[in-house]
Short mmCIF file of C-alpha atoms and ligand atoms in Angstrom, two decimals:
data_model
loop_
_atom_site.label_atom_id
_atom_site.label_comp_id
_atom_site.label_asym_id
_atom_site.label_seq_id
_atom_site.Cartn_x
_atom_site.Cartn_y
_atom_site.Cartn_z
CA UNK A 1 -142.17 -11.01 187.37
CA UNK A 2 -140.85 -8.25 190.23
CA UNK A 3 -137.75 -7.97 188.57
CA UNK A 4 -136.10 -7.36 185.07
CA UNK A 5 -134.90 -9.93 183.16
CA UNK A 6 -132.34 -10.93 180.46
CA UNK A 7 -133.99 -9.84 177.31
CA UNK A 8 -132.15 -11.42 174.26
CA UNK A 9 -135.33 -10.41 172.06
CA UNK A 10 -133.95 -9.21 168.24
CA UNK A 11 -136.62 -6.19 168.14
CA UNK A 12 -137.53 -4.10 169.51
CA UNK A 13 -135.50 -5.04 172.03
CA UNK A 14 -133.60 -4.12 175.37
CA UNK A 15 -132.98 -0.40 176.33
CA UNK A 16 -130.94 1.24 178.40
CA UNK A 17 -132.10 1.31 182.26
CA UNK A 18 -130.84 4.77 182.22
CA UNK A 19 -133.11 5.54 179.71
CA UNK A 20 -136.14 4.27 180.55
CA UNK A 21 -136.10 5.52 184.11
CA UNK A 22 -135.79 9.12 182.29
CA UNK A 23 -138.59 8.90 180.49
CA UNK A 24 -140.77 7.76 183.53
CA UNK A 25 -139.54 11.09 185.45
CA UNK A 26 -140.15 13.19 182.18
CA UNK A 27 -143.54 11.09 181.33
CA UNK A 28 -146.26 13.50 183.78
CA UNK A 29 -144.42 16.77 183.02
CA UNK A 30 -141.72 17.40 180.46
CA UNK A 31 -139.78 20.23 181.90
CA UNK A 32 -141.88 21.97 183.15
CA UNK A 33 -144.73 21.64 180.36
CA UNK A 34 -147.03 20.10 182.21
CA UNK A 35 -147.66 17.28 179.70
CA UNK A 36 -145.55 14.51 178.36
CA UNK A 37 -144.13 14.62 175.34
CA UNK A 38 -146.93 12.50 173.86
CA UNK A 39 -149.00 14.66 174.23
CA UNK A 40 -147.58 17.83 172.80
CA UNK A 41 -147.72 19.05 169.45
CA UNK A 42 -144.88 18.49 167.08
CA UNK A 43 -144.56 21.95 166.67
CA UNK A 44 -144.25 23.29 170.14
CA UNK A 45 -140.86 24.95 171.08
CA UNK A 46 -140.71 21.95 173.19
CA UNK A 47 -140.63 19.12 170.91
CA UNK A 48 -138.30 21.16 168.06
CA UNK A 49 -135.73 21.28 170.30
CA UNK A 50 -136.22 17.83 171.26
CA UNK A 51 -136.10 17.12 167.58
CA UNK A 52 -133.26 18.66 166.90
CA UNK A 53 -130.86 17.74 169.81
CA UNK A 54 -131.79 14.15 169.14
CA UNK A 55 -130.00 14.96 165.20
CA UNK A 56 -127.19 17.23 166.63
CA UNK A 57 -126.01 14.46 168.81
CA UNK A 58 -126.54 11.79 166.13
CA UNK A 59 -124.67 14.01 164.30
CA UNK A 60 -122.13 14.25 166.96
CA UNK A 61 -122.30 10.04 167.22
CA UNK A 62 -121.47 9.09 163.65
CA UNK A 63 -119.75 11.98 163.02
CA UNK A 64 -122.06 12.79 160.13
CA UNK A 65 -120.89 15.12 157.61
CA UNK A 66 -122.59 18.35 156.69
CA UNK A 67 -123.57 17.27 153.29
CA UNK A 68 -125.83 14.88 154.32
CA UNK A 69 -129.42 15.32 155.68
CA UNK A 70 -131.04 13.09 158.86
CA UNK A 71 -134.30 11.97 158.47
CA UNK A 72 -136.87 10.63 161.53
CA UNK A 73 -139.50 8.63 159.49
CA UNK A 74 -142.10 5.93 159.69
CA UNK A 75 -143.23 2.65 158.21
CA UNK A 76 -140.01 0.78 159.77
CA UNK A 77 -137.02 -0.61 157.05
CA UNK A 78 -139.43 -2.23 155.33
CA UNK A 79 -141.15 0.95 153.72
CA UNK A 80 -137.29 1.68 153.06
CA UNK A 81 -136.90 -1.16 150.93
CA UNK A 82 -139.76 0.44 148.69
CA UNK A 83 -138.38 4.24 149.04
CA UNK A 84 -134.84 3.54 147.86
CA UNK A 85 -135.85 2.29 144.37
CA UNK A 86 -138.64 4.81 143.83
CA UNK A 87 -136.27 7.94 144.50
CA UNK A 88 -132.87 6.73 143.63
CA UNK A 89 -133.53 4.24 140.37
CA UNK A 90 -134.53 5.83 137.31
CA UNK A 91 -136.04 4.40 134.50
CA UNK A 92 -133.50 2.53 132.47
CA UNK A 93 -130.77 2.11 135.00
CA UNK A 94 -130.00 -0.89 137.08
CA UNK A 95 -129.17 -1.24 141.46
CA UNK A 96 -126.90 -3.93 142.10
CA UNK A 97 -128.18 -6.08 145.70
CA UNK A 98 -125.34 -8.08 147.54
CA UNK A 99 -127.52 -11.02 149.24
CA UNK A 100 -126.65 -12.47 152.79
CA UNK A 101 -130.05 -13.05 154.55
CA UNK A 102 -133.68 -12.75 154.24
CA UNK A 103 -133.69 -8.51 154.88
CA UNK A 104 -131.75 -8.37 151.85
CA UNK A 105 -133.86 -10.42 149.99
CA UNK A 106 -136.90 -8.46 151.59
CA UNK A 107 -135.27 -5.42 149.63
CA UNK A 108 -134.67 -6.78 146.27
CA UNK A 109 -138.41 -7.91 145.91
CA UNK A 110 -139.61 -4.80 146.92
CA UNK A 111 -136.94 -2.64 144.44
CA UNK A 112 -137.66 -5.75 141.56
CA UNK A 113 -141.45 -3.69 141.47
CA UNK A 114 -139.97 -0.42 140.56
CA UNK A 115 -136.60 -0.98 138.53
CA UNK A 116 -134.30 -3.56 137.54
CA UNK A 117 -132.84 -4.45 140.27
CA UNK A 118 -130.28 -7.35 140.31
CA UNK A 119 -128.16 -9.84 142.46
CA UNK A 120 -124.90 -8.94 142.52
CA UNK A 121 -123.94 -11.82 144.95
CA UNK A 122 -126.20 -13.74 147.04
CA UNK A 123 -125.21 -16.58 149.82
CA UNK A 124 -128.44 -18.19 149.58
CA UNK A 125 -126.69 -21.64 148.86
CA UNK A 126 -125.19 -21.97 152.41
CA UNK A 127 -128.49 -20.68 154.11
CA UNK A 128 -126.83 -17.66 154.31
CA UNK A 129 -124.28 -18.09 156.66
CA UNK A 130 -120.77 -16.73 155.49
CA UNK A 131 -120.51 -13.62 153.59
CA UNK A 132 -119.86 -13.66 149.67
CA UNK A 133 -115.96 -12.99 148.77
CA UNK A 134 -114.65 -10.31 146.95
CA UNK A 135 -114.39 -12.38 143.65
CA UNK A 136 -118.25 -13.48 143.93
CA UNK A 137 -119.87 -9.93 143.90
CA UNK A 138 -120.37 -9.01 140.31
CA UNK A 139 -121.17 -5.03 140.43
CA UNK A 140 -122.56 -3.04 137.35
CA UNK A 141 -120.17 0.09 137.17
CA UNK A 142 -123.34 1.90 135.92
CA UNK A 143 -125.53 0.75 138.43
CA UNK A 144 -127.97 3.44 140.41
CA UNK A 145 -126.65 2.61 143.73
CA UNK A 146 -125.28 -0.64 145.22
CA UNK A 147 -127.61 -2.05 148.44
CA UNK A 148 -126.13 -3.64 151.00
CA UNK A 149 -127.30 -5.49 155.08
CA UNK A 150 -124.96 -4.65 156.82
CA UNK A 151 -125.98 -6.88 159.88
CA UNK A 152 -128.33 -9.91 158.50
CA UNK A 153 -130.26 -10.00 162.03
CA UNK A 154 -132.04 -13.64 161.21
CA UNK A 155 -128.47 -15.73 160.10
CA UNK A 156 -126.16 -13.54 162.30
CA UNK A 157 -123.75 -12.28 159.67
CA UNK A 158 -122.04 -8.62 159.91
CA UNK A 159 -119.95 -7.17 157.77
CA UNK A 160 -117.15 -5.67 159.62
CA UNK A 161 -115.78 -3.28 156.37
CA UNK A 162 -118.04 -2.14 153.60
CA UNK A 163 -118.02 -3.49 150.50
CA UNK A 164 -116.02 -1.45 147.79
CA UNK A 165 -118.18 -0.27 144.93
CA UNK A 166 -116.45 2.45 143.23
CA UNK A 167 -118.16 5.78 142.58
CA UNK A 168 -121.46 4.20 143.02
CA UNK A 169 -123.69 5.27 145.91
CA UNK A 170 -123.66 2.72 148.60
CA UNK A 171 -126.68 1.89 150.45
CA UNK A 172 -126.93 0.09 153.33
CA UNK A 173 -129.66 -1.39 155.69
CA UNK A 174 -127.86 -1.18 159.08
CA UNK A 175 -131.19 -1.56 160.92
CA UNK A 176 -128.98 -4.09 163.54
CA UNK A 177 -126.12 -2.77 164.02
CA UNK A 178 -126.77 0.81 163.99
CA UNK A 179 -124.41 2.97 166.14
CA UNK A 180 -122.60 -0.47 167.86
CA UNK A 181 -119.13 1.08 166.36
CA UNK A 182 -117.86 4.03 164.35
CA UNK A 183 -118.47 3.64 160.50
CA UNK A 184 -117.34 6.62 158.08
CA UNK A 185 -120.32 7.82 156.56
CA UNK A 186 -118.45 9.42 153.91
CA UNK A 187 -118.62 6.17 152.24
CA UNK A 188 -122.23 5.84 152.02
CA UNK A 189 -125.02 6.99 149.61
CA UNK A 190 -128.02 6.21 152.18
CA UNK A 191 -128.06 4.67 155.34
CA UNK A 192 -131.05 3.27 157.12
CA UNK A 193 -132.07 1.64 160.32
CA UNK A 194 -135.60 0.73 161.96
CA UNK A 195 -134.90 2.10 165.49
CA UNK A 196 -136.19 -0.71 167.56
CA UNK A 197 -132.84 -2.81 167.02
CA UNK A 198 -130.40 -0.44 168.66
CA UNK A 199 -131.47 3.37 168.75
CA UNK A 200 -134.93 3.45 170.21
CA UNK A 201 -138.42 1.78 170.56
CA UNK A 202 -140.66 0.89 167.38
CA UNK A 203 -141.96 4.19 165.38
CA UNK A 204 -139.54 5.84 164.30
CA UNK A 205 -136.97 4.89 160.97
CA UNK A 206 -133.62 6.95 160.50
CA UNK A 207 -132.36 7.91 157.11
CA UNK A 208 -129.08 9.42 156.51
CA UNK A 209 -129.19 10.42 153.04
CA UNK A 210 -126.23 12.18 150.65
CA UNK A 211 -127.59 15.81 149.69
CA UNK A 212 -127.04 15.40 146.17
CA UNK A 213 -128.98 11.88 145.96
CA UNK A 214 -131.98 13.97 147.19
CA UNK A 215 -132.05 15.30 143.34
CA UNK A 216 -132.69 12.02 141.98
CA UNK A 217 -136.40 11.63 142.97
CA UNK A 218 -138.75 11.62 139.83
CA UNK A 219 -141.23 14.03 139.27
CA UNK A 220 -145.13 12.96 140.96
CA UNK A 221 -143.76 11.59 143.38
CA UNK A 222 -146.32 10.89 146.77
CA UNK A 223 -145.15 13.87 149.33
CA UNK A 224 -144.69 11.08 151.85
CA UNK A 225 -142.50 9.30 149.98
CA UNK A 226 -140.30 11.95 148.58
CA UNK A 227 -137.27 12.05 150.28
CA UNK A 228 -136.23 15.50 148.92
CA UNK A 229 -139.66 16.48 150.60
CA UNK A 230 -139.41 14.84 153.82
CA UNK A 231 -135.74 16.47 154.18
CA UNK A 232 -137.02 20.16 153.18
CA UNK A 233 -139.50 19.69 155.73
CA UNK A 234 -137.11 18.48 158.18
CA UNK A 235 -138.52 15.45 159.33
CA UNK A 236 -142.07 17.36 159.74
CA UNK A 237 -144.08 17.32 156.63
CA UNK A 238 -146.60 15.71 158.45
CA UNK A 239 -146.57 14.45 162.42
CA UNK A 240 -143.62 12.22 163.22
CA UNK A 241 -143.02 9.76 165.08
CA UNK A 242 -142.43 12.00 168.34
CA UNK A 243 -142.17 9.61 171.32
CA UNK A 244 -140.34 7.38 169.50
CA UNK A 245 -137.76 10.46 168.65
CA UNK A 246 -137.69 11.84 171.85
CA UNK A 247 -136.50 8.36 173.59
CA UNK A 248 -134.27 7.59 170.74
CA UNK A 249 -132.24 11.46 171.84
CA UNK A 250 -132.18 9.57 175.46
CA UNK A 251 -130.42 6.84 173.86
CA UNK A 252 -128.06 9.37 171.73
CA UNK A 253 -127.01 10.78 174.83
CA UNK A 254 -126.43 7.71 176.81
CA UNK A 255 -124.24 6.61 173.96
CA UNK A 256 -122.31 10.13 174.05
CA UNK A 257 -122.26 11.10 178.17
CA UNK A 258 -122.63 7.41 179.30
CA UNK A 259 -120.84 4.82 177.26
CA UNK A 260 -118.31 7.71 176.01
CA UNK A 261 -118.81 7.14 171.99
CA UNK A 262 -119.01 4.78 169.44
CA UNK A 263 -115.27 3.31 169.82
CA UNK A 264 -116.13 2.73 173.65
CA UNK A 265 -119.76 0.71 172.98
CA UNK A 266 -117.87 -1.15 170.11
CA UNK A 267 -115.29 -2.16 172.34
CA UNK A 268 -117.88 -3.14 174.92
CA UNK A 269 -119.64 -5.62 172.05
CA UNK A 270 -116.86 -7.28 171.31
CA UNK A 271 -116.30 -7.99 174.81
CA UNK A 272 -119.78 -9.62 174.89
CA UNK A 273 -119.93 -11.20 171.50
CA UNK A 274 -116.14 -13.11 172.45
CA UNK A 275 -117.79 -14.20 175.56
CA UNK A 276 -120.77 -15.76 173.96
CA UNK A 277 -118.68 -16.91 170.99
CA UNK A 278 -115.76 -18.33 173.48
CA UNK A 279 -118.34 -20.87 175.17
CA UNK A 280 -119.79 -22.01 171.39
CA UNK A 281 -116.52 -22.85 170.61
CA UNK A 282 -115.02 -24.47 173.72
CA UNK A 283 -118.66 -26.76 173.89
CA UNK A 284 -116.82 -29.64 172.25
CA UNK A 285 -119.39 -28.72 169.27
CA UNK A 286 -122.39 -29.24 171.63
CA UNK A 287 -123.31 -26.19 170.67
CA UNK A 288 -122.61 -25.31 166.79
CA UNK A 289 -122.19 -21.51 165.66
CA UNK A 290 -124.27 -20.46 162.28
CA UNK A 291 -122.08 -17.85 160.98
CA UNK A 292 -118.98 -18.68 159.53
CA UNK A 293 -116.14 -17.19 162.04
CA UNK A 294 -114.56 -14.77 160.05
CA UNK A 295 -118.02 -12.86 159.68
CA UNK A 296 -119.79 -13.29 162.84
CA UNK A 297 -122.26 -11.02 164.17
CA UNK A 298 -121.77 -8.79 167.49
CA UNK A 299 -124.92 -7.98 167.72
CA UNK A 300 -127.04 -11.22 166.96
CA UNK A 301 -125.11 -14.71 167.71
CA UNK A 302 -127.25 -17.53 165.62
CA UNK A 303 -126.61 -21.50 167.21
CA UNK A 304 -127.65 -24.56 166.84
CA UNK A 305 -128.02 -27.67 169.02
CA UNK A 306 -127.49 -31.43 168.40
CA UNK A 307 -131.16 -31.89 168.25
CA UNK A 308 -134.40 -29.50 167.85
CA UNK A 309 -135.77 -31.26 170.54
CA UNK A 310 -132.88 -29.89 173.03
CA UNK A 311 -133.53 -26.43 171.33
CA UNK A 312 -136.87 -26.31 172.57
CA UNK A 313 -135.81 -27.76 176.11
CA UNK A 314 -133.16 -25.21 176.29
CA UNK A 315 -135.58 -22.06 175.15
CA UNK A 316 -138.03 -23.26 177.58
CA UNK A 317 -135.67 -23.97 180.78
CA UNK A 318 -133.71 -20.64 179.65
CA UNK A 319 -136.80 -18.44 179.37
CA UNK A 320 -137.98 -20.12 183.33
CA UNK A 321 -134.71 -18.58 184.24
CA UNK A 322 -134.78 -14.93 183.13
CA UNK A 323 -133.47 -15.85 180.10
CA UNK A 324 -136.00 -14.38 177.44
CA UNK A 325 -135.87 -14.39 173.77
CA UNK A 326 -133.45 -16.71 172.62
CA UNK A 327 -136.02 -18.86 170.30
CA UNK A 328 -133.85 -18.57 167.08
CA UNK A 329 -135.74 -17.36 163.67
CA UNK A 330 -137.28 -20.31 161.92
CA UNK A 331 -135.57 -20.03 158.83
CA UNK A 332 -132.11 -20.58 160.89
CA UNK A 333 -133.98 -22.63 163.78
CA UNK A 334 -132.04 -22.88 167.02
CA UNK A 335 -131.55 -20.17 169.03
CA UNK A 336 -130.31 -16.33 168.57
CA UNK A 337 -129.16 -13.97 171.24
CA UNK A 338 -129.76 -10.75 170.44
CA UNK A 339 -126.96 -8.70 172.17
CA UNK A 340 -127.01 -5.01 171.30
CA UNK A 341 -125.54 -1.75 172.93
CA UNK A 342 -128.10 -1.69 175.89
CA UNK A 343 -127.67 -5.19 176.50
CA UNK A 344 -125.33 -6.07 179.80
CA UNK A 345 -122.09 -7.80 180.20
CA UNK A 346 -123.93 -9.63 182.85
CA UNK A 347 -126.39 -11.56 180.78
CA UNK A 348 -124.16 -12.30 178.09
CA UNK A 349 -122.26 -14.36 181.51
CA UNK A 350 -125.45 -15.88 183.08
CA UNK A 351 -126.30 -17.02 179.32
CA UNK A 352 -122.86 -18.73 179.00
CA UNK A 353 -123.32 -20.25 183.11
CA UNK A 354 -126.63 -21.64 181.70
CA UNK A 355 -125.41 -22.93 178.39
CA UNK A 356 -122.65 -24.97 180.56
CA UNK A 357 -125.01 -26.38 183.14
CA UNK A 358 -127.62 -27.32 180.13
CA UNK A 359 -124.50 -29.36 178.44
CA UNK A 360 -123.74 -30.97 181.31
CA UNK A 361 -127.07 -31.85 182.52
CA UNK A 362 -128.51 -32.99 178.80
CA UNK A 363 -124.99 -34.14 176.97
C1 PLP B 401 -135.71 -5.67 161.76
C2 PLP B 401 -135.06 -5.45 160.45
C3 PLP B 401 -135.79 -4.96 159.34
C4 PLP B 401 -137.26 -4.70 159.39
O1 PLP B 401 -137.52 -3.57 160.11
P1 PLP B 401 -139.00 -2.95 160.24
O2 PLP B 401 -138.70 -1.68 160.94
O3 PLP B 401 -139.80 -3.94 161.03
O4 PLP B 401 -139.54 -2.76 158.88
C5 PLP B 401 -135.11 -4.75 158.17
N1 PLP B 401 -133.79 -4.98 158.07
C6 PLP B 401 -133.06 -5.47 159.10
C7 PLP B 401 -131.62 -5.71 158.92
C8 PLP B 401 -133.68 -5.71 160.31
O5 PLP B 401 -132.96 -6.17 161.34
#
């Protein structure tokens, strides 16, 4: 392979030309260092300042309000699921978990270890393709915090609002859609996101945590798992994920200089995710959508065909044409197109061309 291809993979996953070709000037000699950046220490003037533009402008992204702190961590969402529940659930109190796909469910196992942590709602019955309504969600007034996904990556169902949940601290797994459209962070307790999805390659985990939650860690707690500890130490307590950081500020900036915000990359999503969507639904159900309409995904569109075996043709064929990554999760089967900020307009249309010639030439 001479050239790029169309990389539908669901993580880590595409990045930003832009981006990468920055890092390949920077990667011999960063400014003038005469190293790259992985190879300098963490606290070298060089790398704070990397550190700390990459937060300013994530700042400057989600419009992030002062009281909250912005974390650079490891161990992915997953050590996340296990963090939330040791800091923020205290011994006789309950956390409420609305259900709609297997990261969800990934979360509540992990919290059930440390707390009671409950089901407030769960979609599980349709394989997990509609969100719950209002009327299903049964929240505990005096629940910890209320957990929410707000992109289920594996079914392909987004929440386009947040749920309402009172005074209770909302927090939300936004690992797939994080920074593909303006969200008020006001609303939110604790936000998360593994950065391979959207933000950056594999290393690095962003937490964007309410100051005052910060005082709910018990005593004893492990220093790396402390979140009032990780945020007093800004990020730093121990070596961070540094690379990972640095490329994630390229991607900041491409988002703020390059796409021109939040509103503008959201815009640009839709466009892609109504292209993709358009051809499901104009297949003469050839080609069947997962997600129920009213909550489908811009970021990850989940389909099925009218027989595994023509899944597998189509993956292969797809994948011999530049096509790559499209082999659907198993629990959903089919295929999923993973379509986030960096991916183009472009292969969102040469995946529709090639959906249209595979109907014709297999219908
Ligand atoms: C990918 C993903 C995860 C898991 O992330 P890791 O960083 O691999 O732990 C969790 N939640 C959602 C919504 C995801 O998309």
């Amino acid at each position: 392979m001479t050239e790029r291809i169309f990389n539908f993979s669901a993580g880590p996953a595409v990045l930003p030309i832009s981006v990468l070709e920055q890092a390949q000037r920077e990667m011999l000699n960063y400014k003038g260092a005469g190293m790259s950046v992985m190879e300098m220490s963490h606290r070298s003037k060089a790398f704070e300042s990397i550190i700390q533009m990459a937060e300013a402008d994530l700042r400057q992204l989600l419009n992030i309000p002062d009281n909250y702190k912005v974390m650079f961590l490891q161990g992915g969402a997953s050590l996340q699921f296990a963090m939330i529940p040791m800091n923020l659930l205290p011994k006789g109190k309950g956390a409420d978990y609305i259900l709609t796909g297997s990261w969800g469910q990934g979360a509540i196992k992990e919290a059930k270890k440390f707390g009671a942590a409950r089901e407030a709602a769960t979609t599980a019955d349709t394989n997990f393709n509609r969100l719950p309504k209002s009327e299903e969600v049964k929240l505990d007034p005096g629940a910890a915090y209320v957990h929410f996904t707000s992109n289920e990556t594996i079914f392909g169902v987004e929440f386009e609002e947040e749920p309402s949940v009172g005074d209770v601290p909302l927090v939300c797994d936004m690992s797939s859609n994080f920074i593909s459209k303006p969200i008020d962070v006001s609303k939110y307790g604790l936000i998360y996101a593994g950065a391979q999805k959207n933000a950056g390659p594999a290393g690095a985990t962003i937490v964007i945590i309410r100051e005052d939650l910060l005082e709910r860690a018990p005593e004893g707690l492990s220093a790396m798992l402390d979140y009032k500890n990780l945020a007093k130490n800004g990020s730093m307590y121990n070596t961070p994920p540094c690379f990972a950081i640095y490329i994630c500020g390229f991607v900041f900036k491409w988002l703020l200089d390059d796409v021109g915000g939040l509103e503008k990359i959201h815009a640009l999503n839709k466009e892609k995710a109504k292209v993709l969507y358009g051809a499901i639904d104009s297949s003469d159900g050839y080609y069947r959508g997962h997600a129920e309409k009213d909550c489908r995904s811009l970021m990850n569109v989940t389909l099925r065909l009218p027989s595994e075996e023509l899944e597998n043709k189509f993956v292969k064929e797809a994948t011999a044409a530049g096509l790559d990554g499209l082999k659907g999760h198993r629990s959903v089967g089919g295929l999923r197109a993973s379509i986030y900020n960096a991916f183009p307009k472009a292969g969102v249309e040469s995946l529709v061309e090639f959906m249209k010639e595979f109907q014709k030439n297999n219908g």
